Amino acid sequence: MYKKMLILGATALLVAGCDTQIGAGWFQNKNAESQTEGAVTKQEEKIVPEVKVIGEYGIGAGIIIKQQDDQLFILTNGALVASKPTALVQFGQDKLKAANVHVMSTAHNLALLQVTYKANVQVPKIYEGELNQLAVYVNGLPYTIQKYQDRVAAYYIDVQEAMPLGSPVMEAENGAIVGLYFNRQQQGESQPYILPTKEIQSFIDKWIEEGMKASVRLSQSKNLYPYIEQGDKEAVQQAIEQYGENVFAYNTDEIKLFLDTFHKHLKGAVAIQDAIVMKPIVGTEDLLDTLESMVAYYASKQAKIHFSNTDIQAIRVEGQHLIVRAKTEYVLTNAAGQEALAHSITLYEIEKNEQGEYKLLRLTNEE
């Protein structure tokens, strides 16, 4: 009974003093859209493994490297999608889906995207033979792979016109995937380069299984910022309008790290029984008062709190603010050392200032 009272008391304080106008209602439209989309995609379709990839600053290409039920994993150029952990993937002429950047590799200038899409795709085999003088197709055109004479295992194709970053290089004879095409900086010059898929084959299954923490992915992405190329902005905007939502309006990894920071500050405030440590990340006095009441409640019960995981479920832009719906798991420990596992579903209203700093303005507990 004491455990239940402790949890219910904390939940009540989360609601007290917060703006209750932000409810779950505005998520219903998105849920309805998802249900409609699900009905449309029940009939499985066949798609080719080569896809168009839209990043924030340009349009490139990628290739489906693995399929697990309705989860597709796509290899593409890292710099193309480095600015945000989200991209748009186009299947065929008009089917656009939002994809998560599952893994970002600075070392390979490579990104592994994950997208939910129910379809039947013939995933290509990985070519493991010699690359030099190999006949291939890239972006629908025939080429012969050449080797840089002054570098070990560095390959390219002689491209006269601009080629979409991340374009799959396919063996002409059997259609096996040889690698990805992109440009790399070498002694201040941009040069065509092929990343052989066989060199990363041992990493792919591990990347798919383990994914990457938001903090690591964000760090890897920032290392590629200098290599982001400005592409066709008008085409990117058209894709955003066609999709119906600007998936580049926020950075999910940054938001996830901010919520983790908020929970670390809250845990610290409970430990020292003083909410003042939360002031740097809280943007309103009303919210700080609410958090002070929460900390005082925990102090009165000699309770401790430990946050274990936060899962962002939805993000919405309202003016200059972000409304984030997230589920957080945590453990409460009372004075007797008894532990109670609990979770909360909370709406966070967040502001990002011109200096790139995040502030929490309001929170509302849904559950």
mmCIF file of N, CA, C and O in Angstrom, residues 82 106 216-227:
data_model
loop_
_atom_site.group_PDB
_atom_site.id
_atom_site.type_symbol
_atom_site.label_atom_id
_atom_site.label_comp_id
_atom_site.label_asym_id
_atom_site.label_seq_id
_atom_site.Cartn_x
_atom_site.Cartn_y
_atom_site.Cartn_z
ATOM 1 N N ALA A 82 23.275 13.714 -42.015
ATOM 2 C CA ALA A 82 23.965 13.980 -40.747
ATOM 3 C C ALA A 82 23.301 15.067 -39.917
ATOM 4 O O ALA A 82 23.429 15.083 -38.696
ATOM 5 N N THR A 106 30.991 7.879 -38.618
ATOM 6 C CA THR A 106 31.903 8.908 -39.117
ATOM 7 C C THR A 106 33.052 8.268 -39.894
ATOM 8 O O THR A 106 33.470 8.777 -40.934
ATOM 9 N N VAL A 216 25.711 8.956 -28.815
ATOM 10 C CA VAL A 216 26.781 8.516 -29.720
ATOM 11 C C VAL A 216 26.448 8.925 -31.155
ATOM 12 O O VAL A 216 27.300 9.426 -31.890
ATOM 13 N N ARG A 217 25.191 8.715 -31.550
ATOM 14 C CA ARG A 217 24.778 9.069 -32.907
ATOM 15 C C ARG A 217 24.913 10.569 -33.152
ATOM 16 O O ARG A 217 25.366 11.003 -34.219
ATOM 17 N N LEU A 218 24.553 11.367 -32.161
ATOM 18 C CA LEU A 218 24.670 12.819 -32.298
ATOM 19 C C LEU A 218 26.131 13.236 -32.433
ATOM 20 O O LEU A 218 26.472 14.108 -33.244
ATOM 21 N N SER A 219 27.010 12.609 -31.660
ATOM 22 C CA SER A 219 28.438 12.912 -31.742
ATOM 23 C C SER A 219 28.999 12.523 -33.102
ATOM 24 O O SER A 219 29.762 13.284 -33.718
ATOM 25 N N GLN A 220 28.619 11.350 -33.592
ATOM 26 C CA GLN A 220 29.071 10.899 -34.904
ATOM 27 C C GLN A 220 28.580 11.843 -35.999
ATOM 28 O O GLN A 220 29.317 12.180 -36.928
ATOM 29 N N SER A 221 27.331 12.269 -35.884
ATOM 30 C CA SER A 221 26.745 13.157 -36.890
ATOM 31 C C SER A 221 27.467 14.494 -36.937
ATOM 32 O O SER A 221 27.755 15.027 -38.021
ATOM 33 N N LYS A 222 27.767 15.056 -35.776
ATOM 34 C CA LYS A 222 28.431 16.362 -35.732
ATOM 35 C C LYS A 222 29.795 16.324 -36.407
ATOM 36 O O LYS A 222 30.233 17.321 -36.987
ATOM 37 N N ASN A 223 30.451 15.180 -36.344
ATOM 38 C CA ASN A 223 31.748 15.051 -37.010
ATOM 39 C C ASN A 223 31.625 15.154 -38.535
ATOM 40 O O ASN A 223 32.602 15.477 -39.222
ATOM 41 N N LEU A 224 30.423 14.876 -39.046
ATOM 42 C CA LEU A 224 30.207 14.921 -40.489
ATOM 43 C C LEU A 224 29.608 16.242 -40.966
ATOM 44 O O LEU A 224 29.430 16.434 -42.172
ATOM 45 N N TYR A 225 29.289 17.143 -40.049
ATOM 46 C CA TYR A 225 28.706 18.437 -40.440
ATOM 47 C C TYR A 225 29.542 19.162 -41.506
ATOM 48 O O TYR A 225 28.990 19.723 -42.455
ATOM 49 N N PRO A 226 30.885 19.190 -41.379
ATOM 50 C CA PRO A 226 31.681 19.919 -42.387
ATOM 51 C C PRO A 226 31.569 19.336 -43.794
ATOM 52 O O PRO A 226 31.922 20.008 -44.772
ATOM 53 N N TYR A 227 31.081 18.104 -43.895
ATOM 54 C CA TYR A 227 31.030 17.433 -45.200
ATOM 55 C C TYR A 227 29.638 17.448 -45.817
ATOM 56 O O TYR A 227 29.428 16.876 -46.885
#
